[in-house]
Coordinates of C-alpha atoms in Angstrom, one line a residue:
X1 CA 37.2 -15.3 8.1
X2 CA 34.1 -13.1 8.5
X3 CA 31.9 -15.9 7.0
X4 CA 33.3 -18.5 9.3
X5 CA 32.5 -16.3 12.3
X6 CA 29.0 -15.8 10.9
X7 CA 28.5 -19.5 10.5
X8 CA 29.8 -20.1 14.1
X9 CA 27.3 -17.5 15.4
X10 CA 24.5 -19.0 13.3
X11 CA 25.2 -22.5 14.8
X12 CA 25.3 -21.0 18.4
X13 CA 22.0 -19.3 17.7
X14 CA 20.2 -22.4 16.2
X15 CA 18.4 -23.2 19.5
X16 CA 17.0 -19.7 19.6
X17 CA 16.1 -20.0 15.9
X18 CA 14.2 -23.2 16.5
X19 CA 12.5 -21.7 19.6
X20 CA 11.4 -18.8 17.4
X21 CA 10.0 -21.2 14.8
X22 CA 8.1 -23.1 17.5
X23 CA 6.7 -19.8 18.9
X24 CA 5.6 -18.8 15.4
X25 CA 4.0 -22.2 15.0
X26 CA 1.8 -21.5 18.1
X27 CA 0.4 -18.4 16.3
X28 CA 0.4 -19.8 12.8
X29 CA 0.2 -23.7 12.8
X30 CA 1.7 -23.9 9.3
X31 CA 5.1 -23.1 10.8
X32 CA 4.9 -26.4 12.6
X33 CA 4.9 -28.4 9.3
X34 CA 7.7 -29.4 6.9
X35 CA 10.6 -28.7 9.3
X36 CA 12.8 -31.2 7.4
X37 CA 12.8 -28.9 4.4
X38 CA 14.5 -26.2 6.6
X39 CA 17.4 -28.7 6.8
X40 CA 17.4 -29.4 3.1
X41 CA 15.6 -32.7 3.4
X42 CA 12.3 -33.5 1.5
X43 CA 10.3 -31.1 -0.5
X44 CA 9.5 -31.2 -4.3
X45 CA 13.0 -30.5 -5.6
X46 CA 13.3 -30.9 -9.4
X47 CA 16.9 -31.3 -10.5
X48 CA 18.7 -29.9 -13.6
X49 CA 16.7 -26.8 -14.3
X50 CA 16.0 -23.3 -13.0
X51 CA 15.9 -22.5 -9.4
X52 CA 14.0 -19.4 -8.2
X53 CA 14.1 -18.1 -4.6
X54 CA 11.2 -15.8 -3.5
X55 CA 11.3 -15.2 0.3
X56 CA 7.6 -14.7 0.9
X57 CA 4.2 -13.6 -0.6
X58 CA 5.3 -10.3 -2.2
X59 CA 8.3 -11.7 -3.9
X60 CA 6.3 -14.8 -5.1
X61 CA 3.7 -12.5 -6.7
X62 CA 6.5 -10.4 -8.3
X63 CA 8.2 -13.5 -9.6
X64 CA 5.0 -14.9 -11.2
X65 CA 5.2 -13.2 -14.6
X66 CA 8.9 -14.2 -14.9
X67 CA 8.2 -17.8 -13.9
X68 CA 5.3 -18.1 -16.4
X69 CA 7.5 -16.8 -19.2
X70 CA 10.3 -19.2 -18.2
X71 CA 7.9 -22.1 -18.3
X72 CA 6.9 -21.1 -21.8
X73 CA 10.4 -20.5 -23.1
X74 CA 12.1 -23.4 -21.5
X75 CA 9.6 -26.3 -21.3
X76 CA 12.4 -28.8 -21.1
X77 CA 13.8 -27.3 -18.0
X78 CA 12.1 -28.0 -14.6
X79 CA 11.6 -25.1 -12.3
X80 CA 11.9 -25.2 -8.5
X81 CA 10.8 -22.3 -6.3
X82 CA 12.0 -22.0 -2.7
X83 CA 10.7 -19.6 -0.1
X84 CA 10.9 -19.0 3.7
X85 CA 7.3 -18.6 4.9
X86 CA 4.1 -20.7 4.9
X87 CA 2.2 -17.8 3.3
X88 CA 4.8 -17.6 0.5
X89 CA 4.5 -21.4 0.1
X90 CA 0.7 -21.2 -0.1
X91 CA 1.0 -18.4 -2.7
X92 CA 3.4 -20.4 -4.8
X93 CA 1.1 -23.4 -4.8
X94 CA -1.9 -21.2 -5.7
X95 CA 0.0 -19.5 -8.5
X96 CA 1.5 -22.6 -10.1
X97 CA 0.1 -25.8 -8.6
X98 CA 2.2 -28.7 -9.9
X99 CA 3.8 -26.8 -12.7
X100 CA 6.9 -26.1 -10.5
X101 CA 8.7 -27.9 -7.7
X102 CA 8.6 -26.2 -4.4
X103 CA 10.4 -26.4 -1.0
X104 CA 11.5 -24.2 1.9
X105 CA 15.0 -22.7 1.6
X106 CA 17.2 -24.3 4.4
X107 CA 18.9 -22.4 7.1
X108 CA 22.0 -20.6 6.0
X109 CA 24.6 -23.1 7.1
X110 CA 27.1 -24.2 4.5
X111 CA 26.4 -28.0 4.7
X112 CA 22.6 -27.4 4.4
X113 CA 23.0 -25.1 1.4
X114 CA 25.4 -27.6 -0.2
X115 CA 22.9 -30.4 0.3
X116 CA 20.2 -28.4 -1.4
X117 CA 22.4 -27.4 -4.4
X118 CA 23.5 -31.0 -4.8
X119 CA 19.8 -32.1 -5.0
X120 CA 18.9 -29.2 -7.3
X121 CA 21.9 -29.2 -9.6
X122 CA 20.5 -25.9 -11.2
X123 CA 21.7 -24.4 -14.4
X124 CA 20.9 -21.0 -13.0
X125 CA 19.7 -19.6 -9.6
X126 CA 17.4 -16.6 -9.6
X127 CA 17.0 -14.7 -6.3
X128 CA 14.2 -12.2 -6.1
X129 CA 14.9 -8.7 -4.9
X130 CA 17.5 -8.8 -2.1
X131 CA 17.1 -12.1 -0.3
X132 CA 20.8 -12.8 0.0
X133 CA 22.5 -15.1 2.4
X134 CA 26.4 -15.4 2.7
X135 CA 26.6 -19.2 2.8
X136 CA 24.0 -19.6 0.1
X137 CA 25.9 -17.4 -2.3
X138 CA 29.3 -18.9 -1.4
X139 CA 28.0 -22.5 -1.9
X140 CA 26.4 -21.6 -5.2
X141 CA 29.8 -20.1 -6.3
X142 CA 31.6 -23.3 -5.2
X143 CA 29.1 -25.4 -7.2
X144 CA 29.5 -23.1 -10.2
X145 CA 25.9 -22.2 -10.3
X146 CA 25.4 -18.8 -12.0
X147 CA 23.4 -16.5 -9.6
X148 CA 21.0 -13.7 -10.8
X149 CA 19.7 -11.1 -8.4
X150 CA 16.4 -10.3 -10.1
X151 CA 14.3 -7.2 -9.7
X152 CA 16.9 -6.1 -7.2
X153 CA 16.2 -3.3 -4.9
X154 CA 18.2 -1.7 -2.1
X155 CA 17.1 1.2 0.0
X156 CA 19.5 3.6 1.6
X157 CA 18.5 2.2 5.0
X158 CA 19.4 -1.4 3.9
X159 CA 22.6 -0.3 2.3
X160 CA 23.7 1.4 5.5
X161 CA 23.0 -1.9 7.4
X162 CA 25.1 -3.9 4.9
X163 CA 27.9 -1.4 5.2
X164 CA 28.2 -2.1 8.9
X165 CA 29.1 -5.8 8.1
X166 CA 31.0 -5.1 4.9
X167 CA 33.6 -7.7 5.6
X168 CA 30.9 -10.4 5.5
X169 CA 28.8 -9.1 2.6
X170 CA 31.3 -7.6 0.1
X171 CA 32.4 -11.1 -1.0
X172 CA 28.7 -12.1 -1.3
X173 CA 27.8 -9.2 -3.5
X174 CA 31.0 -9.5 -5.6
X175 CA 30.2 -13.2 -6.3
X176 CA 26.8 -12.4 -8.0
X177 CA 27.0 -13.2 -11.7
X178 CA 24.3 -10.6 -12.8
X179 CA 22.2 -8.1 -10.9
X180 CA 19.1 -6.8 -12.6
X181 CA 18.4 -3.7 -10.6
X182 CA 15.3 -1.5 -10.5
X183 CA 16.8 2.0 -10.6
X184 CA 20.1 3.9 -11.1
X185 CA 20.2 5.1 -7.5
X186 CA 20.0 1.5 -6.3
X187 CA 22.6 0.4 -8.8
X188 CA 25.1 2.8 -7.2
X189 CA 24.3 1.4 -3.8
X190 CA 25.0 -2.2 -5.1
X191 CA 28.3 -1.0 -6.6
X192 CA 29.4 0.5 -3.3
X193 CA 28.7 -2.9 -1.7
X194 CA 30.9 -4.8 -4.1
X195 CA 28.9 -5.6 -7.2
X196 CA 31.1 -5.2 -10.3
X197 CA 29.8 -2.6 -12.7
X198 CA 30.0 -5.0 -15.6
X199 CA 27.8 -7.5 -13.7
X200 CA 25.0 -5.0 -13.2
X201 CA 22.2 -3.6 -15.4
X202 CA 19.4 -1.2 -14.6
X203 CA 16.4 -3.1 -16.0
X204 CA 13.6 -1.4 -14.1
X205 CA 11.0 -3.1 -11.9
X206 CA 9.2 -6.1 -13.2
X207 CA 6.3 -4.9 -11.0
X208 CA 5.5 -2.4 -13.7
X209 CA 4.8 -5.3 -16.0
X210 CA 1.8 -6.3 -13.9
X211 CA -1.4 -7.0 -15.8
X212 CA -4.5 -8.1 -14.0
X213 CA -6.3 -11.2 -15.2
X214 CA -9.5 -10.1 -17.0
X215 CA -11.4 -12.9 -15.3
X216 CA -10.3 -11.5 -11.9
X217 CA -11.5 -8.0 -12.9
X218 CA -14.9 -9.4 -13.9
X219 CA -15.1 -11.2 -10.6
X220 CA -14.4 -7.9 -8.8
X221 CA -17.0 -6.0 -10.9
X222 CA -19.6 -8.7 -10.1
X223 CA -18.8 -8.6 -6.4
X224 CA -18.9 -4.8 -6.3
X225 CA -22.2 -4.6 -8.1
X226 CA -23.7 -6.8 -5.3
X227 CA -22.7 -4.3 -2.6
X228 CA -24.9 -1.6 -4.0
X229 CA -24.0 2.1 -4.6
X230 CA -21.7 2.9 -1.7
X231 CA -18.3 4.5 -1.7
X232 CA -15.5 2.0 -1.0
X233 CA -11.9 2.4 0.0
X234 CA -9.2 -0.2 0.8
X235 CA -6.4 -0.3 3.3
X236 CA -4.1 -3.0 2.0
X237 CA -1.2 -4.8 3.6
X238 CA -1.5 -3.1 6.9
X239 CA 0.8 -3.8 9.9
X240 CA 0.4 -3.9 13.7
X241 CA 0.0 -0.4 14.9
X242 CA -1.5 0.7 11.6
X243 CA -4.9 -1.0 11.7
X244 CA -6.0 1.2 14.7
X245 CA -5.1 4.3 12.8
X246 CA -7.0 3.2 9.7
X247 CA -10.1 2.3 11.7
X248 CA -10.0 5.8 13.4
X249 CA -9.7 7.3 9.9
X250 CA -12.7 5.3 8.7
X251 CA -14.7 6.5 11.7
X252 CA -14.0 10.1 10.6
X253 CA -14.9 9.3 7.0
X254 CA -18.2 7.8 8.1
X255 CA -19.2 11.1 9.7
X256 CA -19.2 12.6 6.2
X257 CA -20.1 9.5 4.2
X258 CA -22.2 7.2 6.5
X259 CA -22.5 4.5 3.8
X260 CA -18.8 4.2 3.1
X261 CA -17.2 0.7 3.2
X262 CA -13.6 0.0 4.3
X263 CA -11.9 -3.1 3.0
X264 CA -9.2 -3.8 5.6
X265 CA -6.5 -6.3 4.5
X266 CA -3.8 -7.2 7.1
X267 CA -0.4 -8.0 5.7
X268 CA 0.1 -11.2 7.7
X269 CA -2.6 -13.9 8.0
X270 CA -1.7 -14.7 11.6
X271 CA -3.2 -11.3 12.4
X272 CA -6.5 -11.8 10.7
X273 CA -8.4 -12.8 14.0
X274 CA -6.8 -10.0 16.0
X275 CA -7.7 -7.4 13.4
X276 CA -11.3 -8.6 13.2
X277 CA -11.4 -8.2 17.0
X278 CA -10.0 -4.7 16.7
X279 CA -12.8 -3.7 14.3
X280 CA -15.3 -4.9 16.9
X281 CA -13.5 -3.0 19.7
X282 CA -13.7 0.1 17.5
X283 CA -17.5 -0.2 17.5
X284 CA -17.7 -0.9 13.8
X285 CA -19.8 -3.7 12.3
X286 CA -17.8 -6.0 10.1
X287 CA -18.0 -9.1 7.8
X288 CA -15.0 -11.3 7.0
X289 CA -14.3 -12.2 3.4
X290 CA -13.6 -15.8 4.4
X291 CA -17.3 -16.1 5.5
X292 CA -18.5 -15.7 1.9
X293 CA -21.1 -13.3 3.1
X294 CA -21.7 -9.9 1.5
X295 CA -21.3 -6.7 3.6
X296 CA -24.7 -5.6 4.7
X297 CA -25.8 -1.9 4.5
X298 CA -25.2 -1.5 8.2
X299 CA -21.7 -3.1 8.1
X300 CA -18.9 -0.6 7.7
X301 CA -15.9 -2.9 7.3
X302 CA -15.0 -5.9 5.1
X303 CA -12.0 -7.7 6.6
X304 CA -9.9 -9.2 3.8
X305 CA -8.9 -12.4 5.6
X306 CA -8.2 -14.6 2.6
X307 CA -5.0 -15.3 0.7
X308 CA -4.4 -14.5 -3.0
X309 CA -7.3 -12.0 -3.4
X310 CA -5.6 -8.7 -2.8
X311 CA -5.7 -7.6 -6.4
X312 CA -9.3 -8.6 -6.8
X313 CA -10.2 -6.6 -3.6
X314 CA -8.2 -3.6 -4.9
X315 CA -10.4 -3.8 -8.1
X316 CA -13.5 -3.5 -5.9
X317 CA -12.4 -0.2 -4.4
X318 CA -12.5 3.5 -5.4
X319 CA -9.4 4.6 -3.4
X320 CA -6.4 2.6 -2.2
X321 CA -4.3 3.2 0.9
X322 CA -1.1 1.0 0.8
X323 CA 0.0 -0.1 4.3
X324 CA 3.3 -0.5 5.9
X325 CA 3.6 3.3 5.5
X326 CA 1.9 4.8 8.6
X327 CA 4.3 2.7 10.6
X328 CA 8.1 2.5 9.8
X329 CA 7.9 -0.6 7.6
X330 CA 8.8 1.1 4.4
X331 CA 5.6 0.6 2.4
X332 CA 4.5 -2.1 -0.1
X333 CA 3.7 -2.4 -3.8
X334 CA 2.1 0.8 -5.0
X335 CA 2.0 -0.4 -8.6
X336 CA -0.9 -2.9 -8.3
X337 CA -3.5 -0.2 -7.4
X338 CA -2.0 2.3 -9.8
X339 CA -2.2 -0.2 -12.7
X340 CA -5.8 -0.7 -11.8
X341 CA -6.5 3.0 -12.1
X342 CA -7.0 3.8 -8.4
X343 CA -5.8 6.9 -6.7
X344 CA -3.1 5.8 -4.3
X345 CA -2.5 7.0 -0.7
X346 CA 0.6 6.3 1.4
X347 CA 1.9 7.2 4.8
X348 CA 5.3 8.9 5.1
X349 CA 7.3 5.7 5.5
X350 CA 7.9 4.4 2.0
X351 CA 11.7 3.8 1.9
X352 CA 11.3 0.4 0.4
X353 CA 9.7 1.9 -2.7
X354 CA 11.3 5.4 -2.8
X355 CA 11.7 5.6 -6.6
X356 CA 8.4 4.0 -7.5
X357 CA 6.4 6.1 -5.1
X358 CA 8.3 9.2 -6.2
X359 CA 7.3 8.6 -9.8
X360 CA 3.7 8.1 -8.9
X361 CA 3.6 11.1 -6.6
X362 CA 5.3 13.3 -9.3
X363 CA 2.6 12.3 -11.8
X364 CA -0.2 13.1 -9.4
X365 CA -1.2 9.4 -8.9
X366 CA -0.1 9.1 -5.3
X367 CA -0.7 11.3 -2.3
X368 CA 1.4 11.1 0.9
X369 CA -0.6 11.5 4.2
X370 CA 1.2 12.2 7.4
X371 CA -1.2 10.6 9.9
X372 CA -4.7 9.2 10.4
X373 CA -6.3 12.6 10.3
X374 CA -4.7 13.4 7.0
X375 CA -5.7 9.9 5.8
X376 CA -9.3 10.5 6.7
X377 CA -9.4 13.9 4.9
X378 CA -7.7 12.5 1.8
X379 CA -10.1 9.5 1.6
X380 CA -13.1 11.7 2.2
X381 CA -12.0 14.2 -0.5
X382 CA -11.4 11.5 -3.1
X383 CA -14.5 9.5 -2.4
X384 CA -16.5 12.7 -2.9
X385 CA -14.8 13.8 -6.2
X386 CA -15.1 11.4 -9.1
X387 CA -13.2 13.7 -11.5
X388 CA -10.2 13.8 -9.1
X389 CA -10.2 10.0 -8.8
X390 CA -10.2 9.6 -12.5
X391 CA -7.3 12.1 -13.0
X392 CA -5.2 10.3 -10.4
X393 CA -6.1 6.9 -11.7
X394 CA -5.3 7.8 -15.3
X395 CA -1.9 9.3 -14.2
X396 CA -1.1 6.0 -12.3
X397 CA -1.9 3.9 -15.3
X398 CA 0.3 6.1 -17.5
X399 CA 3.3 5.8 -15.1
X400 CA 2.9 2.0 -15.1
X401 CA 2.6 1.7 -18.9
X402 CA 5.5 4.1 -19.6
X403 CA 7.9 2.0 -17.4
X404 CA 7.0 -1.5 -18.7
X405 CA 9.6 -3.7 -20.4
X406 CA 11.7 -4.7 -17.3
X407 CA 10.5 -8.3 -17.6
X408 CA 11.8 -8.7 -21.1
X409 CA 15.2 -7.2 -20.2
X410 CA 15.4 -9.6 -17.2
X411 CA 14.5 -12.6 -19.4
X412 CA 17.2 -11.7 -21.9
X413 CA 19.8 -11.6 -19.2
X414 CA 18.7 -15.0 -17.8
X415 CA 18.9 -16.4 -21.4
X416 CA 22.5 -15.3 -21.7
X417 CA 23.4 -17.3 -18.5
X418 CA 21.5 -20.3 -19.7
X419 CA 23.4 -20.3 -22.9

C-alpha cells in the first residue's frame, strides 16, 4: 500500500521532476541530452550479464576497482553500468570506454524499471553504497534478479530519515539478497531498517583498496616540478558556501607564506565558472586547469575545473582539505589523500564518513578544523613543518593499508550469487 501511494505521488510530481531537469539543463547543458534513457529507452544496454548502478561520480570511482575485477574474472559476462547524472556518465565513459554498456537509470516508476530489467536480463544487480529506490528493488525482486548493496554505508542521519517512512522502505531493505556493509555500526542501522542478519556481512570499505596509477603519480610529479619550489595545498570537492571560506583561509595563509598555491576543486562542474569568478572577486590571481597553462609565480590559485583529475591534483599537493565538511554536506572521500600520504584536514560536518574519518583522526592522519580561521592556521602550520606532514601522511597510509581487503570479500559474495 505504501509503495502504491509512493508511485502515485511520483506520477503526480513528474511535471515538477521534468521542470527541474529542464532547469538543470540550463545550468549544465548535458542534462538536456539523452532524456529517453530516463524513461528506459535507448542507451547501451548489454543483456544477460552484470548490472552495476553507481549514482554519480563518487560512486563510479568507488566502483571502478570492482568493475575491473569483474571484467577480468567474468569475461563472458557483459557489464552495464547505470547512473543518474551527466558527470557520473562522463566518469564512467572515461574509466571504461566501450568495455562496458552504459545508460541512465530511469525514473522510479514500476513500468519504467520493469522495462529496463527486461532489456538487461541481468544475472545479478549491484547497487553502490545506498542508492535504493522502492520500485527498482520491487521490480528486481519480481524479475528474480539477485540484488547486492555493495560498499553499503548508512549514516545516523540517513537512518533517521528512512525510519520516518519505514512502511515504504522496510520491504525494500528486506528484499535485498546481500548487503556488503562498511562497518559494524552501519550494519546495525541496516538491520533496524529490515535487512535480515543472515543477508548482511561487514566487508569494510572498498575505498581502502584504492591504489593510484603509477603513471598518474608520475604525471603529478612532472607537473609539480614545473611549478617551482612553492608550498601547495588543495581544497577538494568543495560546495557552495564553502569556497568563500577556503579563499579567505588562503588569504590568511598568504600573509605568512606569500608564495603558497591553492588548488581549488569544486565538487560540481556546473559551478566551475562561478567559483572562478569568486576567486577574482576575492582579489586573488588564478589560472584554470582547463586552460593548460601553468600557475605563474604571481598567481595564488589553480582552479581545478576538469573532470577525472582529482587524484592527480591531490598528488600535486602537500596538504589536503576535503570539502563538503565546512558546510553540512557530510564530507567526501578522505581515503584518496590519505592513501597518497597527505595530511588531511576536514571541517566538522563529516557524518557521511564518520567511521573512516574517525580512524584517520585517531591515527593522527586527519585534523578537524571548526571554521575558516582554524583551517588557515592548520594549513599554515603543516606547510611550514615537513616533519609533521610526513608523520601525518605515514599514519594515513598505514590506516589505508591495514584496512584493505574489502574488495576481495565483496567479489567473493558476488561470486556466490553468480553461482
